[in-house]
Coordinates of C-alpha atoms in Angstrom, one line a residue:
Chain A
X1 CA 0.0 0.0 0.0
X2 CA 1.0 3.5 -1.0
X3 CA 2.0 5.6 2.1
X4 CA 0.4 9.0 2.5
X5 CA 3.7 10.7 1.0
X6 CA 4.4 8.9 -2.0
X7 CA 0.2 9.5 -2.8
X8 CA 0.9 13.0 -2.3
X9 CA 3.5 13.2 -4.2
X10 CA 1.7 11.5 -7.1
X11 CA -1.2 13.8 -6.6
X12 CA 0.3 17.1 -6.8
X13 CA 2.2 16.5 -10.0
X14 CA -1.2 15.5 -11.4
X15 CA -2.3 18.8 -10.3
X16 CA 0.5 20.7 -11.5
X17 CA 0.2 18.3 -15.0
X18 CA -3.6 19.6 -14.9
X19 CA -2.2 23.4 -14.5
X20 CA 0.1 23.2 -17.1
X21 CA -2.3 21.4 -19.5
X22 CA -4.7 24.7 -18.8
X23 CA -2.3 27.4 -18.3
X24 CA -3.4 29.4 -21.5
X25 CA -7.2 28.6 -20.8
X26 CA -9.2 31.6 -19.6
X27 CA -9.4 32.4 -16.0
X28 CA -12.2 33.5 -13.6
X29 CA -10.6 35.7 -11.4
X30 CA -12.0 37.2 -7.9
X31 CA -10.7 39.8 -5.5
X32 CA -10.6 38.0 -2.2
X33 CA -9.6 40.4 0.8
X34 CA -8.3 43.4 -1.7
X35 CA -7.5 44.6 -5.2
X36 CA -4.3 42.5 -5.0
X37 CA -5.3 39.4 -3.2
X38 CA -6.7 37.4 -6.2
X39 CA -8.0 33.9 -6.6
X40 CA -9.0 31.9 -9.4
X41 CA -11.2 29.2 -10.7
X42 CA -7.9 26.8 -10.6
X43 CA -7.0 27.5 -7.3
X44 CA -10.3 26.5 -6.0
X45 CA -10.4 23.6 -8.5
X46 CA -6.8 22.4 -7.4
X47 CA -7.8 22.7 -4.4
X48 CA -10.7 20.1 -4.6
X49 CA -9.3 17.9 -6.3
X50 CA -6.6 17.2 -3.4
X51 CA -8.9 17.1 -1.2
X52 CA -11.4 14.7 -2.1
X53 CA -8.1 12.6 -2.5
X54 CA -7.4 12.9 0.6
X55 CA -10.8 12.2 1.9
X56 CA -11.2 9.0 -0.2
X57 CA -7.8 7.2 1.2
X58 CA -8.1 9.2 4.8
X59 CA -11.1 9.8 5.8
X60 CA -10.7 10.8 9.0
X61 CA -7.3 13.1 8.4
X62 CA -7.6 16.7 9.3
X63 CA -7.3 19.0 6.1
X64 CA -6.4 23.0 6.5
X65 CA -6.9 24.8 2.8
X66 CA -6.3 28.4 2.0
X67 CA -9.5 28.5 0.0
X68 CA -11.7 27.0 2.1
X69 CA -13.9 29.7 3.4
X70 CA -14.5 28.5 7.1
X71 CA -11.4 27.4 8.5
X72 CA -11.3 24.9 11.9
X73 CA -8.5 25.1 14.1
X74 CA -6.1 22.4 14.9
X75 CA -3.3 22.2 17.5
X76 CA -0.8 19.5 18.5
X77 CA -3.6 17.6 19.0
X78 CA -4.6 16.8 15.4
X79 CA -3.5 13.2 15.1
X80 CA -3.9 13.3 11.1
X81 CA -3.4 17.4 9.4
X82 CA -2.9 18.2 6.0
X83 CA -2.2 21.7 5.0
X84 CA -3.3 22.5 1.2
X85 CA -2.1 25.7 -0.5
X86 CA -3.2 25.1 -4.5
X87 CA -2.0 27.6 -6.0
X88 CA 0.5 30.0 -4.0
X89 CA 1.6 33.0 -5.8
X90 CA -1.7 33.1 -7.4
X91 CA -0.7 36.9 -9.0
X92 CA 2.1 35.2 -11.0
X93 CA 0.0 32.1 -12.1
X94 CA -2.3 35.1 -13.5
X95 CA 0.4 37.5 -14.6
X96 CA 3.5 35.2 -15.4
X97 CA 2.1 32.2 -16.1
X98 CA 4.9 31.2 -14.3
X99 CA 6.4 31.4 -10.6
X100 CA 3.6 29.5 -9.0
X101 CA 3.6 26.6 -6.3
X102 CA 1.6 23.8 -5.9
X103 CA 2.2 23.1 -1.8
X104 CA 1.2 20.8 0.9
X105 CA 2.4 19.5 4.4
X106 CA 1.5 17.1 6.5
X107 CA 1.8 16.3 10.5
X108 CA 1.2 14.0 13.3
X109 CA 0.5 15.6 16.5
X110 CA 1.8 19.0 15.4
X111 CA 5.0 17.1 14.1
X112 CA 5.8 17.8 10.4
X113 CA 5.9 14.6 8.5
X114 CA 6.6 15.5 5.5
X115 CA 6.1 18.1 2.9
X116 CA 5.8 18.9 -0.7
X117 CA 6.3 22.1 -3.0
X118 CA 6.2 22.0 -6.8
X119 CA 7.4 24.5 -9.1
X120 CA 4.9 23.6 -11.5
X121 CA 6.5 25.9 -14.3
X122 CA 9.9 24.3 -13.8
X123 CA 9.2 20.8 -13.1
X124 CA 11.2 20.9 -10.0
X125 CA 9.3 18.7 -6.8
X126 CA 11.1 20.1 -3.8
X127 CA 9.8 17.3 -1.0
X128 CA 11.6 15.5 2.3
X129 CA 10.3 12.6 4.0
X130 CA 11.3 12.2 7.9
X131 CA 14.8 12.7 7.1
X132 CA 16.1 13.6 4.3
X133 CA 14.7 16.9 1.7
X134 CA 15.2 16.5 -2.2
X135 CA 14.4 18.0 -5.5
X136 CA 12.8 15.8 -7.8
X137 CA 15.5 12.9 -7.5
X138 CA 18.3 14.9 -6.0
X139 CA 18.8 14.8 -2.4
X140 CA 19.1 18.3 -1.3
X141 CA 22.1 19.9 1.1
X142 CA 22.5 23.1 2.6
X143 CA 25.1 25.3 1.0
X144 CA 27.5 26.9 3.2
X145 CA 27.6 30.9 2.9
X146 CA 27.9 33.4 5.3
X147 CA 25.5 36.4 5.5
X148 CA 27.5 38.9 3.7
X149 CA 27.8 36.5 1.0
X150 CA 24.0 36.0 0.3
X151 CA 21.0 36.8 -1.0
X152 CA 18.0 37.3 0.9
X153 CA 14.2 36.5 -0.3
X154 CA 11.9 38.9 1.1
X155 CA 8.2 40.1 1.4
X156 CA 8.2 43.5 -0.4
X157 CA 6.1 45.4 2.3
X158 CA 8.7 44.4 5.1
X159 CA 11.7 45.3 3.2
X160 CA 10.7 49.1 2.0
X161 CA 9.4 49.6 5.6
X162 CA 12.5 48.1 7.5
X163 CA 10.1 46.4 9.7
X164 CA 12.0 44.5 12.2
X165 CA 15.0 45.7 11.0
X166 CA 14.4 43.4 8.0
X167 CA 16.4 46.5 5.4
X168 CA 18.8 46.7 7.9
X169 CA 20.2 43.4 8.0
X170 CA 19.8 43.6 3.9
X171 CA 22.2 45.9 4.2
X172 CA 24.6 43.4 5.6
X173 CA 24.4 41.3 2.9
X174 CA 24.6 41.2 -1.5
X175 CA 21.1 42.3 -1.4
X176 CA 17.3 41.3 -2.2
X177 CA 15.2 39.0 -4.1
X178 CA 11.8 39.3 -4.5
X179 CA 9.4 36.6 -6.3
X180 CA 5.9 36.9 -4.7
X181 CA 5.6 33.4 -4.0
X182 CA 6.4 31.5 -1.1
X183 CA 6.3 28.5 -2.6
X184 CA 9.2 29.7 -5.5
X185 CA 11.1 31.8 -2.5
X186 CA 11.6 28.5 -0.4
X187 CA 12.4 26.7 -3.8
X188 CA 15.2 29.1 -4.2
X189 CA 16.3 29.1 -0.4
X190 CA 16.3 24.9 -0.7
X191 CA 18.8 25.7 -4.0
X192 CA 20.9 28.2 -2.0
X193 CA 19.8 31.0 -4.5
X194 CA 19.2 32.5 -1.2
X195 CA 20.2 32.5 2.3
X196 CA 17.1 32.9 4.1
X197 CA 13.2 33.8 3.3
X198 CA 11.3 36.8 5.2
X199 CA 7.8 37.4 4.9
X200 CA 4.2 37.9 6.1
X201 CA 3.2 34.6 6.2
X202 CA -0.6 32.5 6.4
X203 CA 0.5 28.6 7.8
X204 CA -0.1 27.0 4.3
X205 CA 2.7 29.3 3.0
X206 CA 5.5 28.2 4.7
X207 CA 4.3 24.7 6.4
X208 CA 5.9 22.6 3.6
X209 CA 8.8 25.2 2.9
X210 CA 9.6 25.1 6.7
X211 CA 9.0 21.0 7.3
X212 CA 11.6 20.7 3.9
X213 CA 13.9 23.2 5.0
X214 CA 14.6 21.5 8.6
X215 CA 15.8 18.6 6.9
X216 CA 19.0 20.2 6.0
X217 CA 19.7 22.7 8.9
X218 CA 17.5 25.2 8.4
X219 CA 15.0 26.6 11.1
X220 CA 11.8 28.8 10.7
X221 CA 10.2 31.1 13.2
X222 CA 8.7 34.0 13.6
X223 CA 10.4 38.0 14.2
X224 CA 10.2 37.4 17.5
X225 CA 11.8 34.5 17.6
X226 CA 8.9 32.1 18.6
X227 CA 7.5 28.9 16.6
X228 CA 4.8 29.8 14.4
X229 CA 1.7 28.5 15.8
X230 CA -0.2 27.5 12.5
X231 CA -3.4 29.2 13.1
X232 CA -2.8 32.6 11.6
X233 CA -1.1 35.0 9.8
X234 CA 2.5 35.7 11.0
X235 CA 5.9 37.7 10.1
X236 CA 7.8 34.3 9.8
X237 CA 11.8 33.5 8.4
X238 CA 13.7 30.6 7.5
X239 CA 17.6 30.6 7.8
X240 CA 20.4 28.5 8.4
X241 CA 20.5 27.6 12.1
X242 CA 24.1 28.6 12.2
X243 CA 22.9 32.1 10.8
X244 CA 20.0 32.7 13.7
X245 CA 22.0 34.3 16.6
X246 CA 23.5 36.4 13.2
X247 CA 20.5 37.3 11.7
X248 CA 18.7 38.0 15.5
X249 CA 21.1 40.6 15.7
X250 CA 19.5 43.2 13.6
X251 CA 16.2 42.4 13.9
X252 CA 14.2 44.1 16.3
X253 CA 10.8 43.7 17.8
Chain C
X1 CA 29.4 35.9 -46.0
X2 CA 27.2 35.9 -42.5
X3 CA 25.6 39.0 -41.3
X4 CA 26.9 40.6 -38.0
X5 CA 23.6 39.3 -36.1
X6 CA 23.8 36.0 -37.3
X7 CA 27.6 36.1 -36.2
X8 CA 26.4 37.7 -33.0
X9 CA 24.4 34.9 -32.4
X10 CA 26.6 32.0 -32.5
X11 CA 29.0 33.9 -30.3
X12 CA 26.6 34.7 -27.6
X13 CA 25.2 31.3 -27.8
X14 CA 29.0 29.9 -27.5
X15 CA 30.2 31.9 -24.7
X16 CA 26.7 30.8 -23.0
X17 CA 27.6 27.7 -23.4
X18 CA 31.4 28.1 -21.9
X19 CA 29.8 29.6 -18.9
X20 CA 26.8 27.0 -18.7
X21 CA 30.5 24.3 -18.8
X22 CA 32.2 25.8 -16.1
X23 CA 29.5 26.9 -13.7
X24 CA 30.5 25.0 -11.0
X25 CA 34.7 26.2 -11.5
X26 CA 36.2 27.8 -8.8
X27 CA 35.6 31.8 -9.4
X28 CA 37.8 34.9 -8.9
X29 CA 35.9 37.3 -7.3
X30 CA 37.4 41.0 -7.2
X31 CA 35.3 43.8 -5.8
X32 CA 35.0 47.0 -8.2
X33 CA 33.2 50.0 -6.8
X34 CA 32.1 48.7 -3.6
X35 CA 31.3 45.2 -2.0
X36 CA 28.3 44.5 -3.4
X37 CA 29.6 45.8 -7.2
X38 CA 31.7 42.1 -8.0
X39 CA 33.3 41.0 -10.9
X40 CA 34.8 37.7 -11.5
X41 CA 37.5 36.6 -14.2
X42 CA 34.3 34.7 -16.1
X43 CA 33.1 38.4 -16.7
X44 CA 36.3 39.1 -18.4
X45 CA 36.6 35.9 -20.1
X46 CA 33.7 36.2 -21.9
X47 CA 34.0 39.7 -22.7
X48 CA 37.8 38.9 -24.4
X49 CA 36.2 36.3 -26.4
X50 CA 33.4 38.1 -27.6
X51 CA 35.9 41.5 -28.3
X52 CA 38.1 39.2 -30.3
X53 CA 35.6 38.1 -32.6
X54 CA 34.5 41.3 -32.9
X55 CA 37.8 42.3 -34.0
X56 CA 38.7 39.6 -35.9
X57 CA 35.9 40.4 -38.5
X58 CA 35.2 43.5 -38.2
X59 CA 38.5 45.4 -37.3
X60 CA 36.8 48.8 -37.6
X61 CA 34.1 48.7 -35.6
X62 CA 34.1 50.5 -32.2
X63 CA 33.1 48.6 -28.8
X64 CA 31.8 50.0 -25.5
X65 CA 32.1 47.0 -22.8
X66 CA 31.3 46.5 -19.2
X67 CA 34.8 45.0 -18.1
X68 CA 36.9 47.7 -20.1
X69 CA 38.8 50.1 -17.9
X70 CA 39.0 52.7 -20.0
X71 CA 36.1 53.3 -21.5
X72 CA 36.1 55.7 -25.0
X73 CA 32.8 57.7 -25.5
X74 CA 30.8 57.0 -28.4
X75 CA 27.9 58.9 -30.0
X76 CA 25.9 58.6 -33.0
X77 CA 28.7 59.7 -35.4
X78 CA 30.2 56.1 -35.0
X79 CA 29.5 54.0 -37.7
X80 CA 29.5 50.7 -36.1
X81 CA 29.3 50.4 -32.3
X82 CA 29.1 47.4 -30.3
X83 CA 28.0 47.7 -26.3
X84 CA 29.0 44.7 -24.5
X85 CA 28.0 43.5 -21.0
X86 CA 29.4 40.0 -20.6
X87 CA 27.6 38.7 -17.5
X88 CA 24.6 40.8 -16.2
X89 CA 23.7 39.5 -13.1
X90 CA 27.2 39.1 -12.0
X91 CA 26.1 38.3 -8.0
X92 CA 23.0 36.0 -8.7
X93 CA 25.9 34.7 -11.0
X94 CA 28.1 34.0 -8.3
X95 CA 25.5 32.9 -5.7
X96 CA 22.5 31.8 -7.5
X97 CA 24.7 30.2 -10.6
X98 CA 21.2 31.0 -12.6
X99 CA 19.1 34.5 -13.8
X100 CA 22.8 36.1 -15.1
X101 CA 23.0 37.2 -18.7
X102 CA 25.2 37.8 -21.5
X103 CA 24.0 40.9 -23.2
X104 CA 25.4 42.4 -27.0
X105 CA 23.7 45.5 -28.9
X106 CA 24.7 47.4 -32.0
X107 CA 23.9 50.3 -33.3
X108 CA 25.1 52.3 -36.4
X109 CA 25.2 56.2 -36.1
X110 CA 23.2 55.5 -32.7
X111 CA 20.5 53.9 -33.9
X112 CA 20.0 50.5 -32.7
X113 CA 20.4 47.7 -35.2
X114 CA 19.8 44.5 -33.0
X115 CA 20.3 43.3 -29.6
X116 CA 20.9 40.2 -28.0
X117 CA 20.1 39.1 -24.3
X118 CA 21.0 35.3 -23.5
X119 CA 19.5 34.0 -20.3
X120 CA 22.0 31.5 -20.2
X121 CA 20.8 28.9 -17.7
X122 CA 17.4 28.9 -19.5
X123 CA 18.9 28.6 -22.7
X124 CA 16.5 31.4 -24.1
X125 CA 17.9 33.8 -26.6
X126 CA 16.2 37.3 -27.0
X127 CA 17.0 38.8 -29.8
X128 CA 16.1 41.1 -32.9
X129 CA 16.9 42.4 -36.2
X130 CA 15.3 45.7 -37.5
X131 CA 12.3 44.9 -37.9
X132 CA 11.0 42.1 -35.2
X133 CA 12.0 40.1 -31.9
X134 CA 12.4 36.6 -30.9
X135 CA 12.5 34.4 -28.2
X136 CA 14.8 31.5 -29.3
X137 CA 12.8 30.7 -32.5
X138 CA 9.7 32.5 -31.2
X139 CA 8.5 35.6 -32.6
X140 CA 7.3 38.3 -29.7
X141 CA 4.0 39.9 -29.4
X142 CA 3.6 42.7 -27.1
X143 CA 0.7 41.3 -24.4
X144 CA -2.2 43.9 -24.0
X145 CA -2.7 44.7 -19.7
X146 CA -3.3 47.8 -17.6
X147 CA -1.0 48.9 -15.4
X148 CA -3.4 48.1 -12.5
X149 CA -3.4 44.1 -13.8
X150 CA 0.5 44.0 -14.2
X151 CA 3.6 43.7 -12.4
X152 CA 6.6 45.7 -12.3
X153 CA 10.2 44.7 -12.2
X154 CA 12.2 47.1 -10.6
X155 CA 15.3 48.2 -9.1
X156 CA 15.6 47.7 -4.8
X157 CA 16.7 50.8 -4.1
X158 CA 14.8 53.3 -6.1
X159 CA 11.5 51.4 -5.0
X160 CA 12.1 51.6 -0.9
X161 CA 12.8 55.5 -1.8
X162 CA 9.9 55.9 -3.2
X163 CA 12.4 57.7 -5.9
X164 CA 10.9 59.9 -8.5
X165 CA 7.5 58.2 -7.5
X166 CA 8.4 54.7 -8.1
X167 CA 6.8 53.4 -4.9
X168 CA 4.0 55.0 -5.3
X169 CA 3.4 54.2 -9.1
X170 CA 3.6 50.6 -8.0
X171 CA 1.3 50.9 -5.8
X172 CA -1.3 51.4 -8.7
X173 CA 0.0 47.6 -10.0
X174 CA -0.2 44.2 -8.3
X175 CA 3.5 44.8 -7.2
X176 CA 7.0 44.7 -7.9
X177 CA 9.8 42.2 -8.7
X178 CA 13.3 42.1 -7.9
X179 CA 15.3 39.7 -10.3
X180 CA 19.0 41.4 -9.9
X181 CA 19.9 41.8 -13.7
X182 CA 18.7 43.9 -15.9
X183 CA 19.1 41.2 -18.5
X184 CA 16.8 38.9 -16.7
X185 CA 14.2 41.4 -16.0
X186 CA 14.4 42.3 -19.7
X187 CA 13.9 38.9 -20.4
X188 CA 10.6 39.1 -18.5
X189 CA 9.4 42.2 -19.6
X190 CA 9.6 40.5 -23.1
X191 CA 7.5 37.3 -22.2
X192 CA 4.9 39.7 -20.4
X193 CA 5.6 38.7 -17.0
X194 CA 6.6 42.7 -16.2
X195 CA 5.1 45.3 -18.0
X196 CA 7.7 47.8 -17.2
X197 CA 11.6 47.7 -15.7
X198 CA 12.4 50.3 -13.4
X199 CA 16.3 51.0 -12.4
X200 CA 19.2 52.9 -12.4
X201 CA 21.9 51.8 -15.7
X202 CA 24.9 51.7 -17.5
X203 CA 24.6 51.8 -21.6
X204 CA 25.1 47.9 -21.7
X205 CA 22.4 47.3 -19.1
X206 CA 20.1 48.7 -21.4
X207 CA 21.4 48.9 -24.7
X208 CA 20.1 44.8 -25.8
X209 CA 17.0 45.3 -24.1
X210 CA 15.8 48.9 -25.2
X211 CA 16.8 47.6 -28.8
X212 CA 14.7 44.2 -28.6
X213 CA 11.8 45.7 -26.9
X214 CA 11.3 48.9 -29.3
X215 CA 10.7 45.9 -31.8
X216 CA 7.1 45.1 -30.0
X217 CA 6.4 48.8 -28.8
X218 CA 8.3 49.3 -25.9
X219 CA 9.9 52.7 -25.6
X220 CA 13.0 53.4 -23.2
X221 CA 13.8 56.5 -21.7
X222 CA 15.0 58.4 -18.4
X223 CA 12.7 59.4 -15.8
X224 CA 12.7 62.9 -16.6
X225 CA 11.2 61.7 -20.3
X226 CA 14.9 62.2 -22.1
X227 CA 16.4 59.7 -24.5
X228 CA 18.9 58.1 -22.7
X229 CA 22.5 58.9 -24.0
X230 CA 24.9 55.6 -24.2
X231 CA 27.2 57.3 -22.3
X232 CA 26.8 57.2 -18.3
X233 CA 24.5 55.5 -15.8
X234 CA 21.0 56.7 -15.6
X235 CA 17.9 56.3 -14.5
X236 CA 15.6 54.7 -17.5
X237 CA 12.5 53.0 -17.8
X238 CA 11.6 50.7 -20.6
X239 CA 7.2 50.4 -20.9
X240 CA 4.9 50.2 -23.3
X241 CA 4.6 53.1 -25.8
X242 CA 1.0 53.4 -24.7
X243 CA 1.5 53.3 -21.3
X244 CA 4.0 55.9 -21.0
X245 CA 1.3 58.6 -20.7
X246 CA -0.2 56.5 -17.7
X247 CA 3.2 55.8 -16.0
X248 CA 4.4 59.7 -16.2
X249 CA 1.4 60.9 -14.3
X250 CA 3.0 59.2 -11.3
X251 CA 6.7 60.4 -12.2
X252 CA 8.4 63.1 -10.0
X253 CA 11.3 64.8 -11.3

């Protein structure tokens, strides 16, 4: 019997396959919370589709999805959770037609199983079971570089208003990336395109980016320096263990 | 007897192709202007070969190249100018070892004759004659959007100052993107993924790109509305013709 990661990791490529199939097929686009936070027909379709996959092997797992409209809560508690985010960087799936994630996570008991993110565009399935993080077939490593020798990814709002400190600690390094996807940011931090990944973020944006990203050293938490609690919106990084105490340098609260 | 495009081509594709060989080689970093300005001795590798050609066939003609120290000024009584930037992108070069360029323009009594912009790791050659652009084999079509359904690619530091406006024209889009080479962002602007590149440039930063784009109806100039001159850094925009109107109102100079 298939486990639940190696379905997963069968039904997301289907989903990105479907994506790619459609990606010049008109879109039904709707403003969710403002003029810039869009959704589409494929999100919502993407969407469904992994979760009545889920439902039919594991019907009793817990499933947290951006686009669901009434979201429960779940805690350390949850023996079974999947977190779904369809389509992340839904402006560039609209816009680019490129630079868009497929993603989804899974835990036991608040414990990060394993987790998925594909570059649908690129063909590139970033994934990690309990131990080990790869792309596609390529087991992943982290690359070794210090700060002033990096790149960071950022959220474009944090940056220009040096919230935190974040344009300080730019400063201290070869300077700043931005992508406006999650999904494509950790993609690039999992690479080593860049060092570490700041932005505003909702759980089912960085719960597969940060589950990956721990396999090889890195560790994700929020501004203040606390483990993001998976039930809201918060100003999360990921970074290089060894860079934490660095990067907790500038950053202010 | 080949043309000096079709020349052009097979030497960009070639020194693509030496870089895309020895990306993983050990590099030679020097720092020029400051420590975030970095050159490396591919940068001048490349350039040497693609002056040499240059010189080989056509002994007459004048270049204007990134990696030269002394740089001659040019105008549009030179018959046949070259501008030459062998690696744009020269840090996500060196970190990201992907989204660099090599860049080649020419122009006859300062009017643009083609330009060439090879995204090396994507193997995708933008490029035009006179009279159209390409993508590889693809011809390119300008895509129709509004400002307020588009994205701009722009430059880190002239966006967090809000300078001339920039900030606050993108702020009338869905956002901004930060690639780190002007050849990349080109790249974009050409497939549509940008509608409008933003930053602060050298002749050869521009030169391919302005050159391509005018092609499809793109126009280039400074932000105070000037044509820029080939001759010193400036701050240029390249947008669509009939956007320009649109994107002024927000301008400051």
């Amino acid at each position: 019997m298939l486990t639940r990661l190696e379905l997963a990791k069968d039904w997301v490529r289907d989903s990105g396959n479907f994506l790619k199939e459609n990606i010049t097929a008109p879109l039904e686009i709707t403003e969710k919370t403002r003029y810039d936070d869009l959704v589409t027909n494929f999100d919502q379709e993407v969407q469904e589709q992994l979760v009545q996959k889920i439902h039919h092997h594991f019907p009793n797992d817990a499933i947290l999805a951006e686009e669901d409209q009434e979201k429960q809560s779940y805690d350390d508690k949850t023996p079974h959770l999947w977190v779904i985010d369809p389509i992340d960087g839904t402006t560039n799936f609209i816009v680019q037609k490129d630079n868009f994630a497929i993603m989804v996570a899974y835990y036991e008991f608040g414990v990060g199983k394993f987790g998925l993110i594909l570059d649908v565009m690129q063909d590139k399935l970033y994934w990690c079971d309990s131990h080990k993080a790869f792309c596609n077939q390529r087991e992943l490593v982290m690359k070794e570089a210090s700060l002033a020798h990096s790149l960071l990814g950022v959220n474009s709002y944090m940056y220009r208003t040096n919230y935190s400190g974040l344009l300080d600690l730019s400063q201290h390094t070869l300077g700043v990336r931005i992508i406006g996807s999650a999904g494509i940011s950790y993609g690039q931090l999992l690479d080593g395109k860049i060092v570490a990944y700041f932005s505003n973020l909702q759980p089912w944006d960085y719960a597969a980016g940060s589950i990956i990203a721990d396999r090889i050293g890195y560790v994700t938490m929020t501004l203040a320096g606390e483990m993001p609690q998976l039930n809201c919106r918060e100003k999360v990084f990921t970074a290089p263990a060894k860079l934490i105490s660095e990067i907790q340098k500038y950053i202010r609260n």
